[in-house]
Coordinates of C-alpha atoms in Angstrom, one line a residue:
X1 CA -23.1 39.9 112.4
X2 CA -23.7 43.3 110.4
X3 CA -22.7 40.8 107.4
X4 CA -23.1 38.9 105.5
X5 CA -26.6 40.2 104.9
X6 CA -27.5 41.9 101.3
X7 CA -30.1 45.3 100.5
X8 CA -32.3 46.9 102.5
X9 CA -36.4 46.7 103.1
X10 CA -38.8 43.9 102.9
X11 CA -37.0 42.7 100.0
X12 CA -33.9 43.3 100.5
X13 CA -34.3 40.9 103.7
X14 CA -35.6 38.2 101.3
X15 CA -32.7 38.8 99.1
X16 CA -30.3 38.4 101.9
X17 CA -31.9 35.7 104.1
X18 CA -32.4 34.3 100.1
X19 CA -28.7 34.0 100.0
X20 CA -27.0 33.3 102.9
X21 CA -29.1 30.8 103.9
X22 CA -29.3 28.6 100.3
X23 CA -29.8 25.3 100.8
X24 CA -28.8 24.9 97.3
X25 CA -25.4 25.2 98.2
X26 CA -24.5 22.0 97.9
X27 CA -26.0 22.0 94.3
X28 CA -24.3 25.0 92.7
X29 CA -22.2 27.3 95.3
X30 CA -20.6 24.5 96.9
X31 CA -19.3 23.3 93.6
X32 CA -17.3 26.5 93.4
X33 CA -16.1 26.0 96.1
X34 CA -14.6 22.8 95.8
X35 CA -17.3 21.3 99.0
X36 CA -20.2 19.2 96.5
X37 CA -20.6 15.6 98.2
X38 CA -18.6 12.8 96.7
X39 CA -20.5 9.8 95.1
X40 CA -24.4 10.0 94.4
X41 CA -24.4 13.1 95.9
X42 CA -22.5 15.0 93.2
X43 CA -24.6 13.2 90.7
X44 CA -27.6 14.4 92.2
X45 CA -26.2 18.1 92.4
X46 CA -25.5 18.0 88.5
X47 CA -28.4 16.4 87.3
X48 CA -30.9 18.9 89.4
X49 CA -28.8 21.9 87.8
X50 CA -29.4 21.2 84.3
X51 CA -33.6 20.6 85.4
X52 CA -33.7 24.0 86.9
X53 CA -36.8 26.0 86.5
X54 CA -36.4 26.6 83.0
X55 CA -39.3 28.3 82.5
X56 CA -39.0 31.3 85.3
X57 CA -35.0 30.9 84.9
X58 CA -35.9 32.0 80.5
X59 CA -38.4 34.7 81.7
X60 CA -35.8 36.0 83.9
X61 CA -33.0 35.8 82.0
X62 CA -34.5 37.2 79.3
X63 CA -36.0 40.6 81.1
X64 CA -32.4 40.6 82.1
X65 CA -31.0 40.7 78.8
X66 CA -33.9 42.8 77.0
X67 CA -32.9 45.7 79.8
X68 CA -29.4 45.6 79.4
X69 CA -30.3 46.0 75.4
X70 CA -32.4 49.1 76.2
X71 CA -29.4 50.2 78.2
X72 CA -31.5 49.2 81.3
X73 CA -30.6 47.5 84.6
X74 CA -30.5 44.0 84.0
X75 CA -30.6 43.8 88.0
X76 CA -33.9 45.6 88.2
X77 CA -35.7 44.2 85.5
X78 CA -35.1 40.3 86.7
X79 CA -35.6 41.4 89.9
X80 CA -39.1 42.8 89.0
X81 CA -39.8 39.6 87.6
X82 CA -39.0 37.4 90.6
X83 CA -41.0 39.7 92.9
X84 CA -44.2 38.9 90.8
X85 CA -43.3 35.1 91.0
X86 CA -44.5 34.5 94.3
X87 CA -41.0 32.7 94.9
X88 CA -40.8 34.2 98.7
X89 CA -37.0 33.2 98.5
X90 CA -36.0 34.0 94.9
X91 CA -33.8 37.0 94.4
X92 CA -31.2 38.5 92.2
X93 CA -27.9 39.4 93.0
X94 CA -25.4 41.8 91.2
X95 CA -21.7 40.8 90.3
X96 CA -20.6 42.5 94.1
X97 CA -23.2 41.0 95.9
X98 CA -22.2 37.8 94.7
X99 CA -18.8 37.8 95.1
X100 CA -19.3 39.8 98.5
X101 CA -21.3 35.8 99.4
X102 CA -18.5 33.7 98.0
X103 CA -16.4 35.7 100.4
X104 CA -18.6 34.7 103.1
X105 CA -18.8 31.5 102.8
X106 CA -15.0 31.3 102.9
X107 CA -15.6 33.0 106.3
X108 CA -15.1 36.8 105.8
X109 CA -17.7 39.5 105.1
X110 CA -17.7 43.4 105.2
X111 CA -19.1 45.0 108.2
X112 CA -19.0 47.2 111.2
X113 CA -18.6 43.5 114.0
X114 CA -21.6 43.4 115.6
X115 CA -25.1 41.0 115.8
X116 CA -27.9 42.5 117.0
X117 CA -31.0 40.6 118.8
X118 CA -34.6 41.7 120.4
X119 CA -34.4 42.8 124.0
X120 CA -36.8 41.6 126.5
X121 CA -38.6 45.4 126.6
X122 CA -38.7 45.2 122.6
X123 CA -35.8 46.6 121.5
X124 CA -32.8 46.1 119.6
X125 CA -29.5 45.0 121.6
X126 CA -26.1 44.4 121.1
X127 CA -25.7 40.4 121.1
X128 CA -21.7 39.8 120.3
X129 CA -19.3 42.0 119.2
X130 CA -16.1 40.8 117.3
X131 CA -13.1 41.3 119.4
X132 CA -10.8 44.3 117.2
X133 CA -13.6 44.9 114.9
X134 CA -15.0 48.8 114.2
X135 CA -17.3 48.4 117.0
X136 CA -15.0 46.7 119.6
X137 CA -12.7 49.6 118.7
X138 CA -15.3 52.2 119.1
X139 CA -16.1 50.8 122.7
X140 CA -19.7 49.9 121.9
X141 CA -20.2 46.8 124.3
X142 CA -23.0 43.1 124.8
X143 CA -26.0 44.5 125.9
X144 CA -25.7 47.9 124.6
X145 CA -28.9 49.5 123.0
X146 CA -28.4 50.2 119.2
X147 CA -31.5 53.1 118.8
X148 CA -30.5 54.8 115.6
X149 CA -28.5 54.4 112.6
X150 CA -27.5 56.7 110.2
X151 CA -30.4 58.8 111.8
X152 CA -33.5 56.1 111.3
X153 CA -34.5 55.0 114.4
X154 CA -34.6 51.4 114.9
X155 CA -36.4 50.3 118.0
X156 CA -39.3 48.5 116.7
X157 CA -37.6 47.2 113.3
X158 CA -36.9 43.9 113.1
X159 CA -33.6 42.4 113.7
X160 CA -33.1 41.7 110.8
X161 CA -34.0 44.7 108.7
X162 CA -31.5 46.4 111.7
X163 CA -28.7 44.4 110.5
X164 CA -29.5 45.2 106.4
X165 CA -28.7 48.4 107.3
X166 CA -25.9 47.9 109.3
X167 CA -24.7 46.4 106.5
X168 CA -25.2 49.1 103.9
X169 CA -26.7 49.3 100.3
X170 CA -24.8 48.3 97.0
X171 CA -23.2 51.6 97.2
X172 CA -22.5 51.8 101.1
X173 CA -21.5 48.4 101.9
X174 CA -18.2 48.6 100.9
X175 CA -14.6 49.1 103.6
X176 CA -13.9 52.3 104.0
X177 CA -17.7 53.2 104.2
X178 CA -18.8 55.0 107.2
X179 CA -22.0 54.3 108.9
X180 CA -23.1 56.5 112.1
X181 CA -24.9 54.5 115.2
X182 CA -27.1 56.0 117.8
X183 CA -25.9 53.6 120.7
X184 CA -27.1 53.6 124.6
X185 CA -25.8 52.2 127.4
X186 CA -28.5 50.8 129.9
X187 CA -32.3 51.9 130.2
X188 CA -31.8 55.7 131.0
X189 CA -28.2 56.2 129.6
X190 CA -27.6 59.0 127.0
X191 CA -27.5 58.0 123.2
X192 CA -24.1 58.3 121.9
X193 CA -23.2 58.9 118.4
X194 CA -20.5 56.7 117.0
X195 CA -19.3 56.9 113.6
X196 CA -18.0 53.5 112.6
X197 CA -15.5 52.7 109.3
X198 CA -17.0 49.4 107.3
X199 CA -13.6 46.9 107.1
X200 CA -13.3 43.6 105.8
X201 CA -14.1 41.1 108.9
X202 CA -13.3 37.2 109.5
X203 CA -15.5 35.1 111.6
X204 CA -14.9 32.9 113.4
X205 CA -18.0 30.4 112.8
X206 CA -17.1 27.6 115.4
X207 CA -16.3 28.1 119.1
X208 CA -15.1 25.5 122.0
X209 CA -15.5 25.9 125.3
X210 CA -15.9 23.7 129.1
X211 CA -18.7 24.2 130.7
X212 CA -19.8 23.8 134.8
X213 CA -18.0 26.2 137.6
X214 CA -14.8 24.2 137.3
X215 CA -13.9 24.4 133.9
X216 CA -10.1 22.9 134.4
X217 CA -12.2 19.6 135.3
X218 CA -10.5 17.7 132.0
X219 CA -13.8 15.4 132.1
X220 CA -16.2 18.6 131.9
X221 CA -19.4 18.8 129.1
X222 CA -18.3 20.7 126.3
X223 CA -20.3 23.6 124.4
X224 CA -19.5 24.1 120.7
X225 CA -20.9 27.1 119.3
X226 CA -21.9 27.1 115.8
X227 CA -22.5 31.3 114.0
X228 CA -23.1 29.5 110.8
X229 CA -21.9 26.8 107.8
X230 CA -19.1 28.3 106.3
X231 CA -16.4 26.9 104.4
X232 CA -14.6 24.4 106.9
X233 CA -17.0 24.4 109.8
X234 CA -18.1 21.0 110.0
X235 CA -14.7 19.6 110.2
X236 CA -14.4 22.3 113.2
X237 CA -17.3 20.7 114.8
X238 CA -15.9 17.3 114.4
X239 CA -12.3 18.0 115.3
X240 CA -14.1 19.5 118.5
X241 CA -16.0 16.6 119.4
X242 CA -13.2 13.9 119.0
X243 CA -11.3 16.1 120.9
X244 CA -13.3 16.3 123.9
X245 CA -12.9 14.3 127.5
X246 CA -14.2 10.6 126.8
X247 CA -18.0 10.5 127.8
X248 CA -18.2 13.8 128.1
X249 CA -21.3 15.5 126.9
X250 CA -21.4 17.7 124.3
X251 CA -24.1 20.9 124.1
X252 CA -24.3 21.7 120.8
X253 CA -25.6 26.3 120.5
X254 CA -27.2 26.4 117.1
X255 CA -29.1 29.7 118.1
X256 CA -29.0 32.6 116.1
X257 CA -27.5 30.2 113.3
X258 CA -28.6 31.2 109.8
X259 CA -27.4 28.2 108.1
X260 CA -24.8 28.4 105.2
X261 CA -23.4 25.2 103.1
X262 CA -25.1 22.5 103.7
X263 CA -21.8 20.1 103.0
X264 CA -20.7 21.4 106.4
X265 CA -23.9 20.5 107.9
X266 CA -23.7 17.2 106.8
X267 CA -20.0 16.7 108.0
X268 CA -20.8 17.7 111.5
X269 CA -24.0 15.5 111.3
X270 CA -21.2 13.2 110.5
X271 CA -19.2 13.8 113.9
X272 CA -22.5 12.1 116.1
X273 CA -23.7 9.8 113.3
X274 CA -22.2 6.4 112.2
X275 CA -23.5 7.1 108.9
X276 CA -26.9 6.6 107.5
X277 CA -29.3 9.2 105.9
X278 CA -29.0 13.2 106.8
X279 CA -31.8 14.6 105.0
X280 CA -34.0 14.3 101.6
X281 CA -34.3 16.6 99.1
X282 CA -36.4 17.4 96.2
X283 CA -35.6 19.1 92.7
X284 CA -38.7 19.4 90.6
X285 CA -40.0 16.0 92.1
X286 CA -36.7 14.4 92.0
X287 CA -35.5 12.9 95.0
X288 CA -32.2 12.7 96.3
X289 CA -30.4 12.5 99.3
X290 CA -27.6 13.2 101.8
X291 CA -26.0 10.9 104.0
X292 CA -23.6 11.2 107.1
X293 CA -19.8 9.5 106.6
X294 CA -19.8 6.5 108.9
X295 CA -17.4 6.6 112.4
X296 CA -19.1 9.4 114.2
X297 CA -19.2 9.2 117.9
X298 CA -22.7 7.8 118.5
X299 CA -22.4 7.4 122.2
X300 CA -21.2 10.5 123.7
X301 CA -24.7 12.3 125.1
X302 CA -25.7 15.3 123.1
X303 CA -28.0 18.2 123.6
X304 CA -28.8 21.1 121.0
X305 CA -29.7 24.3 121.4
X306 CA -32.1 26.2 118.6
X307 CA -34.2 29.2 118.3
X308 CA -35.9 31.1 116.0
X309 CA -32.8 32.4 114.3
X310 CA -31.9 29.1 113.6
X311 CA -32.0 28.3 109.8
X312 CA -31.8 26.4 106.6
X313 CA -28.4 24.3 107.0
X314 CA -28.9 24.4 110.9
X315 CA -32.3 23.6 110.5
X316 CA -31.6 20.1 108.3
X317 CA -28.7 19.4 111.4
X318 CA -30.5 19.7 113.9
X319 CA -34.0 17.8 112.6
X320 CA -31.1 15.0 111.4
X321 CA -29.9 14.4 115.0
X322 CA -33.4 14.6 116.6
X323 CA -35.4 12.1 113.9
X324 CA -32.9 9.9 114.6
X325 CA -32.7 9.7 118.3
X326 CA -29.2 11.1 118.9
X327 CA -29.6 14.1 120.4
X328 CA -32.2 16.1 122.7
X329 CA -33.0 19.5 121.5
X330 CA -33.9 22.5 123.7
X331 CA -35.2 25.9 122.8
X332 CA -37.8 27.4 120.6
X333 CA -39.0 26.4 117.0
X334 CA -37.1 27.0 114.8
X335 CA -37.6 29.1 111.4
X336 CA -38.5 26.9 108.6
X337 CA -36.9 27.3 105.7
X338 CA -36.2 24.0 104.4
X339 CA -36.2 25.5 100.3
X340 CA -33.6 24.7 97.6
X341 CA -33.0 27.5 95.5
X342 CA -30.8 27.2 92.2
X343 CA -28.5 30.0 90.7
X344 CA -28.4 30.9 87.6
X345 CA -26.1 33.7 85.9
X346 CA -27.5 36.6 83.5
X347 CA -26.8 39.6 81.4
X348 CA -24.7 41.5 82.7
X349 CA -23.0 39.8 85.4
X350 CA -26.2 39.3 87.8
X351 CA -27.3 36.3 89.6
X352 CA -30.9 34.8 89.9
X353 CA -31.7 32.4 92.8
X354 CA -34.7 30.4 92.2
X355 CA -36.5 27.9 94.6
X356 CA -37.0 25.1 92.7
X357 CA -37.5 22.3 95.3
X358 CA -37.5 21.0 99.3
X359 CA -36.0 19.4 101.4
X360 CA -37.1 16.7 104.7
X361 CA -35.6 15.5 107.6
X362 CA -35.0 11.8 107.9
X363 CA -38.2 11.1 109.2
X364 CA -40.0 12.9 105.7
X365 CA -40.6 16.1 107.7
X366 CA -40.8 19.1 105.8
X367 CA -38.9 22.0 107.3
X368 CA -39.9 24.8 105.3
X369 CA -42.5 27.1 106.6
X370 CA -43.3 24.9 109.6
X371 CA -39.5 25.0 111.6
X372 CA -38.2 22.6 114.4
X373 CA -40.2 21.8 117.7
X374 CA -37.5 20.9 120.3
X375 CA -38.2 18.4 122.8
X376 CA -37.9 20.6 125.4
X377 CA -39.7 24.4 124.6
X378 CA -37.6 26.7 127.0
X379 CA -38.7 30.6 126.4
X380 CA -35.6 32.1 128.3
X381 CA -32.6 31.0 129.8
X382 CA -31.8 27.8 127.4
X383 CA -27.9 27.3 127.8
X384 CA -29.0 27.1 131.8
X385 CA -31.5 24.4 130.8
X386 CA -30.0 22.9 128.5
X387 CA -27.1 22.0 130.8
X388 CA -29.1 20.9 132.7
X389 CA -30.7 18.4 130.5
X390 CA -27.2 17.5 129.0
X391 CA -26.1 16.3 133.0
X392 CA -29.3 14.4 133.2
X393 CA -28.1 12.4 130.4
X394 CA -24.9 11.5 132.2
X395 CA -22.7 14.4 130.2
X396 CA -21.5 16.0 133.1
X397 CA -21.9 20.3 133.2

C-alpha cells in the first residue's frame, strides 16, 4: 500500500522499512499496544529495554536535546547522528510519524490505496488497489502502469522509493493532501493525469479464500493471504485455519509481506504448531525466546508462499514453520532482515529506533542480511506452483 511507509530518498526508505518492519515490536511497540507475550516473554521484553544501547541512545538523545536548546531541530540533529552510526536500520521519527505507525499497526494508515510492484519489462505496476479508496475511485486499475508522480518519473525507481512518495513527506502525507499520478493503461496507452486526495485507509491485513476451479467444493485447499502483522492478524490466521474443511490444505501468501508485530507472527505460528520454540533473539548478547501456544493443527498439509518483499515478522514465520518441518515453502528468498531495533523517546517529542540485537530461526539461523531459501525456488508463477505442491501433499487445490 502507499502506507504505511515514512520520508522520502535512500533514507527515508531506511526510516520507513526501519519502522514498519521492527522486530522490536514485541519489546517496546507491542507493549503499547497491549500485544507483549505473557510469561518469560514479557520478562525478556522489559529487561532488554532497560539494556538498550545506552551509549548511541545518550549520544542521540543528547544531540537531540542540545538542538532543541539552540532552537534547532531535534529531528535532524539525532537523525545526523544515526546516519554516521552505521546502524543500516536506525532512524528517527517525529511525534506524527510515530503516531501515524501506532495507527498502522492497529490496521489503518494514510494514503492514496494502492501497492505498487516491478513489471516484467522493468517498470512500476499497479499490484492491488483497495476497493473505495482514492485510486479505486479515480478508476486507476491491477496492472496499470504508474509512470509519474507529482511530475518525477518513476520507471526505473525502486518500488519502494515509488511508494515513499506515494506516501508523501512530513508535510504532504497528511488527508486532504493531493498528490498527482501519471498512470497508463497497457504498453502503448496514453499517460493519464490523475489527481488523487490522501484519506485515512483501513486494511484489511488477512484474506480467505477456496482455491481449485470448483470453489463451492466444501473440502477445497484454502489460501490465506497475509499484507502484514498488524494488530489482530494472527488470530485472523488462526480463526481461518480452524475454520477450514478438515484435511484440507492450507497455502499460506506471505509475498509482498513486510512484517509488522511480531506477537501476531507468533500467534499464527501458533495456528500450525503444537507449541514449542518460534524463534531466538538476541539483546546485547542476551538471549531470549519466543514460543508458539500449544493446540495448533499440526496435521493439516501446508505450503507458504514468500518473495523478496517478504520481511522481518514474515520472515521469522515462515523460517519457524520450515526449521521445523511443518510446512513446504515456495518462491524466492526472502529479504533478510532479522534485526531488533529498540525505541527510545527524545526532546522534543521524537523517536529514535536503534538496532540493538538479532534474531534466529529455530534451527539458529540468522535471518538478517542473508533472507529465506524456500524449498522450492520458483521465479514466476508461484500461487500456480505452489498449488500444485500443496495437492501433492494430499491438500486438495
Amino acid at each position: 500500500m502507499s502506507g504505511p511507509t515514512h520520508g522520502f530518498g535512500p533514507r527515508g526508505l531506511c526510516r520507513g522499512a526501519a519502522l514498519t518492519l521492527v522486530f522490536a515490536s514485541v519489546l517496546a511497540t507491542a507493549a503499547a499496544t497491549g500485544s507483549l507475550p505473557h510469561g518469560d516473554g514479557a520478562s525478556a521484553a522489559i529487561k532488554a529495554r532497560a539494556v538498550a544501547s545506552t551509549a548511541d541512545r545518550d549520544e542521540v538523545a543528547h544531540a537531540a536535546a542540545e538542538a532543541l536548546a539552540d532552537g534547532k531541530s531535534a529531528t535532524a540533529a539525532a537523525e545526523e547522528v544515526v546516519s554516521r552510526s552505521g546502524d543500516r536500520w536506525g532512524a528517527v521519527y517525529d511525534e506524527r510519524e510515530y503516531e501515524e505507525f501506532e495507527q498502522a499497526l492497529d490496521g489503518s494508515y494514510t494514503g492514496v490505496g494502492l501497492a505498487a510492484r516491478r513489471s516484467a519489462d522493468g517498470l512500476v505496476a499497479v499490484a492491488r488497489v483497495q476497493p473505495g479508496g482514492p485510486a479505486d475511485r479515480a478508476g486507476i486499475e491491477r496492472d496499470d502502469l504508474l509512470r509519474t508522480i507529482d511530475g518525477h518519473r518513476v520507471d526505473r525507481r525502486p518500488v519502494s522509493e515509488v511508494v515513499a512518495l506515494l506516501r508523501g513527506d512530513r508535510t504532504s502525507a497528511a488527508a486532504g493532501t493531493t498528490v498527482v499520478l501519471g498512470v497508463q493503461r497497457g504498453a502503448t496507452g496514453p499517460t493519464r493525469a490523475l489527481t488523487l486526495t490522501r484519506a485515512r485507509l483501513t486494511t484489511e491485513a488477512v484474506t480467505v479464500q477456496k482455491l481449485g476451479p470448483d470453489r463451492s467444493d466444501s473440502s477445497a485447499a484454502v489460501l490465506i493471504k497475509v499484507d502484514s502483522f498488524t494488530k489482530g492478524s494472527g488470530a485472523k490466521v488462526r480463526d481461518a485455519v480452524r475454520s477450514a474443511p478438515a484435511g484440507a490444505g492450507v497455502l499460506l501468501d506471505l509475498r509482498g509481506n513486510p512484517g509488522g508485530l511480531v506477537t501476531e507472527a507468533v500467534v499464527a505460528a501458533s495456528a500450525f504448531l503444537d507449541g514449542g520454540l518460534v524463534a531466538t533473539y538476541d539483546v546485547h548478547g542476551e538471549q531470549r525466546a519466543l514460543y508458539a501456544e500449544p493446540g495448533g493443527d499440526t496435521v493439516r498439509p501446508l505450503v507458504v508462499l514468500v518473495d523478496g518483499g517478504t520481511m522481518s515478522a514474515a520472515e521469522l514465520l515462515t523460517g519457524a514453520l520450515q526449521d521445523r518441518g511443518r510446512a513446504v515453502t515456495v518462491g524466492s528468498r526472502t529479504f533478510g532482515k532479522g534485526s531488533v531495533q529498540m525505541p527510545s523517546k527524545l526532546a522534543g517529542g521524537s523517536v529514535a529506533e536503534l538496532t540493538v540485537g538479532h534474531y534466529r530461526t529455530p534451527a539458529g539461523r540468522s535471518v538478517d542480511g542473508h533472507g529465506i531459501t524456500p524449498d522450492l525456488a520458483v521465479s514466476s508463477r508461484a500461487l500456480q506452483r505452489g498449488e500444485t505442491v500443496l495437492s501433492g501433499l494430499g491438500g486438495g487445490s
